GROMACS .gro file of C-alpha atoms in nm:
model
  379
    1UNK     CA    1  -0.036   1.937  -2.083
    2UNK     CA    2  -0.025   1.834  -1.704
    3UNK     CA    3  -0.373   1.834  -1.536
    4UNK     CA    4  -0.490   2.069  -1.303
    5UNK     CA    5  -0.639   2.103  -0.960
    6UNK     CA    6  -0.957   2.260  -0.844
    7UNK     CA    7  -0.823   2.433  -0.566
    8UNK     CA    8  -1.100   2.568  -0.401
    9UNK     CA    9  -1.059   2.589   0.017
   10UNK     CA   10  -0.635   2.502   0.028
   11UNK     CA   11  -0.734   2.235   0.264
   12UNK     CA   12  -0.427   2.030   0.317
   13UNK     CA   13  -0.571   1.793   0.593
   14UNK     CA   14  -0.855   1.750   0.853
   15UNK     CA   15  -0.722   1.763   1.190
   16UNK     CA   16  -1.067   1.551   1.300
   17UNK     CA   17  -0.908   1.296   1.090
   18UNK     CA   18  -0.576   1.236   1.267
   19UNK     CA   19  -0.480   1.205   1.662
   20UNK     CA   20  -0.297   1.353   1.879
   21UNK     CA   21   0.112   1.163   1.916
   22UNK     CA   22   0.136   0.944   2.230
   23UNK     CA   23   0.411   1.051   2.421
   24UNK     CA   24   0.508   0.719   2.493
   25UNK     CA   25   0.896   0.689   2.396
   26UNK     CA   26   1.007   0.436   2.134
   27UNK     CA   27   1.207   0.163   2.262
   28UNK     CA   28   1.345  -0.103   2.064
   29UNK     CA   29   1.193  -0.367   2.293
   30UNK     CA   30   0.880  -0.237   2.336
   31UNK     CA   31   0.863  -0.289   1.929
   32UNK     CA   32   0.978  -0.615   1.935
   33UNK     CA   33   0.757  -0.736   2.248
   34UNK     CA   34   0.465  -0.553   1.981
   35UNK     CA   35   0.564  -0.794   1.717
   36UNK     CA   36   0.598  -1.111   1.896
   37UNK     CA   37   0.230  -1.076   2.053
   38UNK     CA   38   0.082  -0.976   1.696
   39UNK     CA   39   0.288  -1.276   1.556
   40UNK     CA   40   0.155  -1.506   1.860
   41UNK     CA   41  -0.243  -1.415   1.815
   42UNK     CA   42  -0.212  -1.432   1.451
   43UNK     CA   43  -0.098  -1.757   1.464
   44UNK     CA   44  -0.322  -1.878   1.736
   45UNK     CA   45  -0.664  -1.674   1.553
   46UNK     CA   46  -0.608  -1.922   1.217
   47UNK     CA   47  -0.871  -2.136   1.153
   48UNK     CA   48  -0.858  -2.376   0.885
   49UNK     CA   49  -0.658  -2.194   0.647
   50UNK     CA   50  -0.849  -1.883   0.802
   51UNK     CA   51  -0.889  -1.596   0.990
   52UNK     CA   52  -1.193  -1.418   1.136
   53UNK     CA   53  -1.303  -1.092   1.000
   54UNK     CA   54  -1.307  -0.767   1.161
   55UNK     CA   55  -1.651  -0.484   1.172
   56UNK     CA   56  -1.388  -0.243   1.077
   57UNK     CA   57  -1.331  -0.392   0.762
   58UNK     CA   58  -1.693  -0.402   0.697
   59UNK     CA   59  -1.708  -0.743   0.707
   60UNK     CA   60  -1.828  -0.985   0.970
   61UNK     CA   61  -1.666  -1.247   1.174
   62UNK     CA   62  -1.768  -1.592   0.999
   63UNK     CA   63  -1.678  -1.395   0.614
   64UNK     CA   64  -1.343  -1.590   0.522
   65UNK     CA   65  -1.162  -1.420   0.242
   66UNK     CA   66  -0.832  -1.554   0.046
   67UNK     CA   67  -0.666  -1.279  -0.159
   68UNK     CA   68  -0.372  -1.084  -0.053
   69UNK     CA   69  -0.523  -0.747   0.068
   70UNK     CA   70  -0.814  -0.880   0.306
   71UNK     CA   71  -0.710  -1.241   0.354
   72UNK     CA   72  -0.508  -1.520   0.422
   73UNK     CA   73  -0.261  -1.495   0.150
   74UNK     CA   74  -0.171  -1.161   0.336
   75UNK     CA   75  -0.152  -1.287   0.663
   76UNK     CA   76   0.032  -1.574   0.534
   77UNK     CA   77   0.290  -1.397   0.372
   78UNK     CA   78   0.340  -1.149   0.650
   79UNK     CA   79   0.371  -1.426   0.915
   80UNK     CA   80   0.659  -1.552   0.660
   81UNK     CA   81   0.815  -1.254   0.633
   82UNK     CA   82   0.797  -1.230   1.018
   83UNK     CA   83   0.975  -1.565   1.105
   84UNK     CA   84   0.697  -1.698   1.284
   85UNK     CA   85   0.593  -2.047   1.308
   86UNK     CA   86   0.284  -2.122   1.068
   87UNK     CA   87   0.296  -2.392   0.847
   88UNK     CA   88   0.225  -2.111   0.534
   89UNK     CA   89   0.276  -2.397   0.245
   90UNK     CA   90  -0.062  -2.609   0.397
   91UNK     CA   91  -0.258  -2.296   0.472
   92UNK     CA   92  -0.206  -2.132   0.160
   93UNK     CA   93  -0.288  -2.408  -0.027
   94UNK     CA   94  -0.618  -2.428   0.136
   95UNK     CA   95  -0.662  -2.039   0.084
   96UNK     CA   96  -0.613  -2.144  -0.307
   97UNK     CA   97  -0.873  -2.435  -0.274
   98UNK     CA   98  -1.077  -2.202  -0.124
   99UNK     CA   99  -1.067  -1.920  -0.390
  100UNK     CA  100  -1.103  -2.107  -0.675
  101UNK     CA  101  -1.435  -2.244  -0.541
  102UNK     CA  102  -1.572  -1.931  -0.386
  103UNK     CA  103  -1.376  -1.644  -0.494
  104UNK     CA  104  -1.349  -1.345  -0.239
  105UNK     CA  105  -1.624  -1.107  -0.329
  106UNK     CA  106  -1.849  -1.346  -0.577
  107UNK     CA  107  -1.886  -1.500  -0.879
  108UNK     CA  108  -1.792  -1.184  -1.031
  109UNK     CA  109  -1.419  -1.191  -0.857
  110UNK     CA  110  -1.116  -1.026  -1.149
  111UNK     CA  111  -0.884  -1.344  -1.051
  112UNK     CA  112  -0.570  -1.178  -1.176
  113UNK     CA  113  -0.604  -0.877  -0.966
  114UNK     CA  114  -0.290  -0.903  -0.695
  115UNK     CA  115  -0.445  -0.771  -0.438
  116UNK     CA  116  -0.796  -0.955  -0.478
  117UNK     CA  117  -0.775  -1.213  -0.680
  118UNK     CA  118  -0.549  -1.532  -0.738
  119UNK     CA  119  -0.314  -1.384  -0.837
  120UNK     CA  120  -0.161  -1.289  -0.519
  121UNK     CA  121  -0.234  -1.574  -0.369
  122UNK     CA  122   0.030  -1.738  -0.631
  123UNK     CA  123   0.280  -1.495  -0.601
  124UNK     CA  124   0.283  -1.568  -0.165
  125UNK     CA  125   0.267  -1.950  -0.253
  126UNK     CA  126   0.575  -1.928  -0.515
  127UNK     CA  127   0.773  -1.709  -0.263
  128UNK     CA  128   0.703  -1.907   0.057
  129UNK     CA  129   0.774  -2.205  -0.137
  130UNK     CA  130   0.447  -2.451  -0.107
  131UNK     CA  131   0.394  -2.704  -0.315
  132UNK     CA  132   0.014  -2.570  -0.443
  133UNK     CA  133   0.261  -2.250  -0.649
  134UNK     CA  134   0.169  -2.281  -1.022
  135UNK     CA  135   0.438  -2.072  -1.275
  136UNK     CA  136   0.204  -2.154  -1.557
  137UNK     CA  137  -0.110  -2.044  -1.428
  138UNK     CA  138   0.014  -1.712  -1.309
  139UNK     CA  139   0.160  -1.659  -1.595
  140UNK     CA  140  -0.195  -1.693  -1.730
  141UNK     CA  141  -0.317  -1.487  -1.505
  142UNK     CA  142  -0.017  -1.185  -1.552
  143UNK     CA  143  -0.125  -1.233  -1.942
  144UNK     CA  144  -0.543  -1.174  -1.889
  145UNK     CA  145  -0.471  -0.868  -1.717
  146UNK     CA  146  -0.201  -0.687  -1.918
  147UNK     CA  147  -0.488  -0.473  -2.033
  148UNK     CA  148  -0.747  -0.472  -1.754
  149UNK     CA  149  -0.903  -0.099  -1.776
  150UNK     CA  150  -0.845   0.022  -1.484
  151UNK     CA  151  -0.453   0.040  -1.502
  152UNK     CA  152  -0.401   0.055  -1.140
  153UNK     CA  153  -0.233  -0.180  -0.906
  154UNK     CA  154  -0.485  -0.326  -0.697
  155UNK     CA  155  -0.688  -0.488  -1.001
  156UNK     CA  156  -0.503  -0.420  -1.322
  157UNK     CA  157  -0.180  -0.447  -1.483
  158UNK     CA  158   0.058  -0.237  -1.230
  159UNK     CA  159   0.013  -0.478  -0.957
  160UNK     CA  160   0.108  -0.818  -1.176
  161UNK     CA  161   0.369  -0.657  -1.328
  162UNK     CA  162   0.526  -0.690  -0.974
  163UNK     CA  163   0.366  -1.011  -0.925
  164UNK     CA  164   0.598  -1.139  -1.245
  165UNK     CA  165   0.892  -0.967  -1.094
  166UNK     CA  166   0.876  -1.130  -0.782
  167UNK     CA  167   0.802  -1.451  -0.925
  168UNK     CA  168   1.119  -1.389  -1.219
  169UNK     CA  169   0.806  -1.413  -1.494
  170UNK     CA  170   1.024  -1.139  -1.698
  171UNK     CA  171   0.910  -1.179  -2.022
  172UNK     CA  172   0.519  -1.122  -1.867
  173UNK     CA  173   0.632  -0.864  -1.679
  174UNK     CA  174   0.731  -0.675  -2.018
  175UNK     CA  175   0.482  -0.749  -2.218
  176UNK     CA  176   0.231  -0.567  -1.946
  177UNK     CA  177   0.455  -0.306  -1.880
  178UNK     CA  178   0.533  -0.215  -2.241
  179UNK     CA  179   0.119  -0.171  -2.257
  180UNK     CA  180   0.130   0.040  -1.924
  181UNK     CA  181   0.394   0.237  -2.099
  182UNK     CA  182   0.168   0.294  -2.436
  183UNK     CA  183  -0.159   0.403  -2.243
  184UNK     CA  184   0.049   0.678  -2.013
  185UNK     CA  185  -0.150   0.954  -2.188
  186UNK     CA  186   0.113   1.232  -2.346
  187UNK     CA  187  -0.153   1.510  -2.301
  188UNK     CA  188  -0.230   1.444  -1.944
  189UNK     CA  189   0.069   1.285  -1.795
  190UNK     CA  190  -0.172   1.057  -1.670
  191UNK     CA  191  -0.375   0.713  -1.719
  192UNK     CA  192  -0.736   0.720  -1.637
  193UNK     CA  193  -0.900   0.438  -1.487
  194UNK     CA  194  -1.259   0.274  -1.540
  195UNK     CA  195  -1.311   0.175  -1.153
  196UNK     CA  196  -1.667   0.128  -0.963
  197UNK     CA  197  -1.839   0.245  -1.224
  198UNK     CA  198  -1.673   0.549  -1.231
  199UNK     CA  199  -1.409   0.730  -1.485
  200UNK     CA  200  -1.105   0.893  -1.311
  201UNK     CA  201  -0.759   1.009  -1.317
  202UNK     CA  202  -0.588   0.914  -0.980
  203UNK     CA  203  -0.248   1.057  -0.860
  204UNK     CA  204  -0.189   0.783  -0.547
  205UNK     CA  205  -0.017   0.442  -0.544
  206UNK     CA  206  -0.316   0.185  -0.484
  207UNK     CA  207  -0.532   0.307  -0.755
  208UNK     CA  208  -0.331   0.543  -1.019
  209UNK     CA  209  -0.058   0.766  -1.077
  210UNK     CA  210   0.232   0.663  -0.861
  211UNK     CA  211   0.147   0.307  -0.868
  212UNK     CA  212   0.194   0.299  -1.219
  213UNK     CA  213   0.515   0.453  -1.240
  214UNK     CA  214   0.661   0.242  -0.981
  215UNK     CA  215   0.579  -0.069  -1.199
  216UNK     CA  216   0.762   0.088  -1.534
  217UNK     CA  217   1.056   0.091  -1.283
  218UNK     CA  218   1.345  -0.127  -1.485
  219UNK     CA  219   1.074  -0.102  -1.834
  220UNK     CA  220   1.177   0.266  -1.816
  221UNK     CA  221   1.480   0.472  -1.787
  222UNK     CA  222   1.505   0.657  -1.402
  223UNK     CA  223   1.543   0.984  -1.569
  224UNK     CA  224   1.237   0.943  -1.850
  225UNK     CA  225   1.011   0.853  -1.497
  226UNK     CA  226   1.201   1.160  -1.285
  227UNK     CA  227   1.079   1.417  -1.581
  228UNK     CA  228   0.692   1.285  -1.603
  229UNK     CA  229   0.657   1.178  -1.280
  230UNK     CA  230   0.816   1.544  -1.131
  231UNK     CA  231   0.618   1.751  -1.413
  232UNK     CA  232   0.278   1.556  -1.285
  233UNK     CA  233   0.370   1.620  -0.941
  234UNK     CA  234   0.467   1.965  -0.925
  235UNK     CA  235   0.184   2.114  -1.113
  236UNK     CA  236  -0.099   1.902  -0.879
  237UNK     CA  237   0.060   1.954  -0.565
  238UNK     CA  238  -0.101   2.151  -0.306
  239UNK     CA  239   0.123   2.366  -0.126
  240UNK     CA  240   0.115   2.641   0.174
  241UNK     CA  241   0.361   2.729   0.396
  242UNK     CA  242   0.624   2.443   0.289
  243UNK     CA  243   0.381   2.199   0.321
  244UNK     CA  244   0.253   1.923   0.062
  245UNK     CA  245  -0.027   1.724  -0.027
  246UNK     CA  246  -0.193   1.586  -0.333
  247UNK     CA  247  -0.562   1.555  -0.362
  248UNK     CA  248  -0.675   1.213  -0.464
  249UNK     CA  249  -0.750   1.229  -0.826
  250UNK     CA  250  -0.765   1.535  -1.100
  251UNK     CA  251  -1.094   1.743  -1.054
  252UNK     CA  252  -1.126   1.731  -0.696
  253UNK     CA  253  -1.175   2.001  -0.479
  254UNK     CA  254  -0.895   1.976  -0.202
  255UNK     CA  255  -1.171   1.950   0.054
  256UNK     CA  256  -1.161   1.590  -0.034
  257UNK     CA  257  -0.801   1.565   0.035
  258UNK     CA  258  -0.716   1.258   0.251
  259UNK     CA  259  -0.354   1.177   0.433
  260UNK     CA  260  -0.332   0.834   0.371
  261UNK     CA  261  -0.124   0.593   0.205
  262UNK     CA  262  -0.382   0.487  -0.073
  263UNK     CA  263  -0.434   0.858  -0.174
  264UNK     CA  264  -0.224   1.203  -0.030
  265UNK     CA  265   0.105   1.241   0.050
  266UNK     CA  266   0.200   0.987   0.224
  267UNK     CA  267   0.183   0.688  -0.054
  268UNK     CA  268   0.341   0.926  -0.323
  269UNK     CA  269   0.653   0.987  -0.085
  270UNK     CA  270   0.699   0.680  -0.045
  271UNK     CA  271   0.627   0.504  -0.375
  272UNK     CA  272   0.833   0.778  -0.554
  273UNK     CA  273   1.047   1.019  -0.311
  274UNK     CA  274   1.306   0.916  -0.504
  275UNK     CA  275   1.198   0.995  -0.833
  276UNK     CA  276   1.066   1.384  -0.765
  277UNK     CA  277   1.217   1.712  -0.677
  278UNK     CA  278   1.377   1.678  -0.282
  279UNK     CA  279   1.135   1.988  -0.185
  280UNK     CA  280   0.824   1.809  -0.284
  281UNK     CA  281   0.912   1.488  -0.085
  282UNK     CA  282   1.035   1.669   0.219
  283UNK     CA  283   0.716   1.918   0.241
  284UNK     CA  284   0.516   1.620   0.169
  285UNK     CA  285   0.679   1.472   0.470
  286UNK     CA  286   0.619   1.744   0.673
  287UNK     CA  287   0.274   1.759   0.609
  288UNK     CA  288   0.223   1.420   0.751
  289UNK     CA  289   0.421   1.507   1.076
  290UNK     CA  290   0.227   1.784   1.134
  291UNK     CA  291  -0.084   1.645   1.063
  292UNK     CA  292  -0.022   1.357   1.320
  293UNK     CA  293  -0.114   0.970   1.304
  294UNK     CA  294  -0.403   0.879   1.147
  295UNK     CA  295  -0.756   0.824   1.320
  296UNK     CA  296  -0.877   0.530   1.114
  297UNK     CA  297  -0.651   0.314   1.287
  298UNK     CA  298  -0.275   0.168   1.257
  299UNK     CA  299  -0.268   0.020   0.910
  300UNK     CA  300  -0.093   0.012   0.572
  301UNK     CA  301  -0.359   0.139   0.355
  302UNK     CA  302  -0.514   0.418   0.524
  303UNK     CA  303  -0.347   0.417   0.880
  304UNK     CA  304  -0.060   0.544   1.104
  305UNK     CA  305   0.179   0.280   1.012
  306UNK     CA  306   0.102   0.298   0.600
  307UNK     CA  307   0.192   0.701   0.652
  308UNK     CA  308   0.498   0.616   0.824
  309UNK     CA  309   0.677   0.491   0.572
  310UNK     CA  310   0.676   0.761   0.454
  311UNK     CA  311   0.920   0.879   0.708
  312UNK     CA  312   1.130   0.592   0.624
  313UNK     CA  313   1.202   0.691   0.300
  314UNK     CA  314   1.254   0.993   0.339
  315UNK     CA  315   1.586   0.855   0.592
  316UNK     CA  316   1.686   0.674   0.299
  317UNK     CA  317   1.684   0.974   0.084
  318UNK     CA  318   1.860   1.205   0.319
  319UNK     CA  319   2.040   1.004   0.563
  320UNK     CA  320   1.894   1.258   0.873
  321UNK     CA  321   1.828   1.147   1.180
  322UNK     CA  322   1.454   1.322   1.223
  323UNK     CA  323   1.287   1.116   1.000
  324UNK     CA  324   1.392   0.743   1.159
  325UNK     CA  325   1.297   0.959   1.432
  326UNK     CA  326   0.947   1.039   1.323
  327UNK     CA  327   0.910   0.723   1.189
  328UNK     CA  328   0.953   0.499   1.529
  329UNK     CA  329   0.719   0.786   1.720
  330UNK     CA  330   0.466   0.690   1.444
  331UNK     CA  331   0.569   0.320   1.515
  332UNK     CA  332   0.498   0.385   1.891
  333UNK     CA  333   0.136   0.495   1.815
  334UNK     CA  334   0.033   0.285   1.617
  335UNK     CA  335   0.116   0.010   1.907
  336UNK     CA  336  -0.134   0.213   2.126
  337UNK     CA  337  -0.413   0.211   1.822
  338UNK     CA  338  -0.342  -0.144   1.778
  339UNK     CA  339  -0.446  -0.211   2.141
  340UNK     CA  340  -0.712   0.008   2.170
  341UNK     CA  341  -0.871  -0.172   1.910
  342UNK     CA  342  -0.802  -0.500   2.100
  343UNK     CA  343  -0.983  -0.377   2.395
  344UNK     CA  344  -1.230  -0.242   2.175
  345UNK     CA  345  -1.350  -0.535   1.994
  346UNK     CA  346  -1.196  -0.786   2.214
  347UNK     CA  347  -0.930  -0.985   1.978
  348UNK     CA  348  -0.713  -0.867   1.693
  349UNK     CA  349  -0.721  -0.778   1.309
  350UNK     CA  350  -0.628  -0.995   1.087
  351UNK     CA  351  -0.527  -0.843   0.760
  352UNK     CA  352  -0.207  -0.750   0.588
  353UNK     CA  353  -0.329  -0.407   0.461
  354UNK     CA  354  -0.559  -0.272   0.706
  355UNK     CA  355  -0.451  -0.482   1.032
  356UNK     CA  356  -0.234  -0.580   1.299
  357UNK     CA  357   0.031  -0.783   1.093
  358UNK     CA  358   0.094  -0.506   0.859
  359UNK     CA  359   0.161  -0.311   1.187
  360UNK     CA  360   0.378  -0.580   1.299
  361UNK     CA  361   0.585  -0.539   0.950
  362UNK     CA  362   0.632  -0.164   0.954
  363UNK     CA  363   0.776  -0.183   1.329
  364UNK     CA  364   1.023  -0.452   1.140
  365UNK     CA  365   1.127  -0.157   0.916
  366UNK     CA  366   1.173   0.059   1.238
  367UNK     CA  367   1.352  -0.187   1.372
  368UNK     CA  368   1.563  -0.229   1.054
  369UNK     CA  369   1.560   0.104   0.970
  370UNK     CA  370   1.445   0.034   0.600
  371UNK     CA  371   1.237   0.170   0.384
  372UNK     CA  372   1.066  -0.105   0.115
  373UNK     CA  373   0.704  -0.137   0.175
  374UNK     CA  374   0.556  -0.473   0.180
  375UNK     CA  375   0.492  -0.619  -0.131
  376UNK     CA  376   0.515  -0.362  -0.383
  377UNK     CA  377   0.859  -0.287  -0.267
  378UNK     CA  378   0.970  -0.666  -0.104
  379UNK     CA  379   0.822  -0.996  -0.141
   0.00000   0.00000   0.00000
């Protein structure tokens, strides 16, 4: 029995939530020119092995954090996948020193988590190619979390199931997935996760749902996924007047609804547009057009660039023309939030998921025209 959805306003979004498109036009150069000078402050912000923090992250500017979502190893491996010039295999190993003798977050760190822990600061130094990458201890690491309760990707098993992948760990990367496969509830169509203190069933890629499926990818057959994944999909999605957004877990009223990458519409397009029914992705895509780019700033997680890809995959599904289209206007504003925020607080942020670099990657994939978002689809 799919879950349900307290559906109690039809909110789809909050317009006080989103901005208004720049008209600016995209040009090709303009994105490039946008890369080069995120690429160049990056570079010239590092500070032995790291990077300052930024108030919108909550943080403060002497807080120096290592793991893949927050830290260096992010930066690091963007700047790599960017071509640019820092020496990644020295600064990551420093990032590792670092962790290991003050975890990000405390004494209380989940080390395996990929996108908080050592773990992902493994996975960058094994596909950068430093000297400091150990198989054996992230193999470890892959093993301790196969069963971490909150079967999501950002601490538990989802996300170092990709870490083996990427790092060709294949027998760890079964072994976790063929757990992730047993604790996909038959009842619910869903897994629930013990998070914060808090017991919940999440539909959205960071935390949940569509995460999850996206690591059985390969474990599972396509067509098993398609029927779960659609069934799941269909019966939670919020819909009115073609358009299409989830709510972020089961028992929410869609007054919470967010359009974000992390939960709503735009991370379940494009974690698994290929893998539901065509109308679900393409109103889901619509919503986020008309909704417009995201206030919070230009992003991955829970910003304009994050919901852009989105667009993205949606070309690669269809193969028309509007969505690359909608995709580089996206890529144009989030430019503009990127130096607002400059001028704002007076230098950059430096972060792979919530800052300038992961910017800099999606106006790569507008560049490129490609869809595979960075690191759960590429490393």
């Amino acid at each position: 029995m799919c879950p349900s959805v307290r559906d109690d306003s039809r909110v789809l979004w909050r317009a006080s939530e989103h901005e208004e498109l720049t008209e600016r036009a995209w040009k090709e150069r303009l994105a490039q020119e946008a890369i080069e000078m995120i690429v160049s402050d990056a570079e010239a912000a590092v500070n032995d092995g790291f990077w300052p923090g930024h108030p919108l992250d909550g943080v403060s500017e002497q807080e120096r954090f290592a793991s893949l979502y927050l830290g260096s190893a992010g930066m690091i491996w963007g700047l790599w996948k960017l071509g640019g010039s820092l020496d990644g295999a020295a600064t990551v190993g420093t990032a590792i020193e670092r962790y290991r003798a003050e975890p990000d977050f405390g004494p209380d760190a989940h080390a395996p988590s990929l996108l908080m822990g050592e773990t992902g600061l493994l996975v960058v130094a094994a596909r950068i190619g430093a000297r400091v990458a150990d198989r054996e201890r992230l193999r470890d690491l892959i093993h301790d979390n196969r069963a971490h309760p909150t079967w999501e990707l950002m601490w538990g098993s989802p996300g170092t199931i990709l870490a083996a992948r990427a790092c060709d760990l294949p027998a760890a990367a079964e072994a976790s997935a063929r757990l992730l496969w047993e604790h996909w509830d038959v009842d619910s169509d869903l897994w629930t996760q013990e998070m914060y203190g808090q017991t919940r069933q999440y539909f959205g890629p960071a935390h949940g749902f569509a995460g999850n499926v996206h690591a059985l990818r390969g474990h599972v057959a396509d067509d098993v996924l398609r029927e779960r994944a659609s069934r799941v999909l269909e019966h939670t999605a919020v819909q009115e007047d073609g358009l299409i957004n989830w709510p972020p877990s089961v028992g929410e009223p869609t007054s919470k609804i967010r359009v974000q990458w992390c939960h709503g519409a735009p991370g379940i397009v494009s974690t698994l547009g290929d893998l539901v029914p065509e109308y679900l992705s393409l109103g889901g895509g619509e919503l986020i057009w008309r909704a417009g780019p995201l206030g919070k700033g230009p992003g991955l997680c829970h910003g304009t660039a994050g919901n852009g890809f989105a667009f993205l995959k949606l070309y690669e599904l269809t193969a028309d023309e509007r969505w690359l289209f909608r995709a580089r206007r996206f890529a144009v504003h989030a430019i503009k939030q990127v130096e607002q925020q400059r001028v704002k607080v007076g230098r950059g942020r430096y972060t792979l998921w919530t800052g300038d670099i992961g910017v800099a990657l999606y106006l790569q994939a507008c560049l490129d025209a490609k869809a595979a978002f960075p690191t759960i689809d590429t490393f």
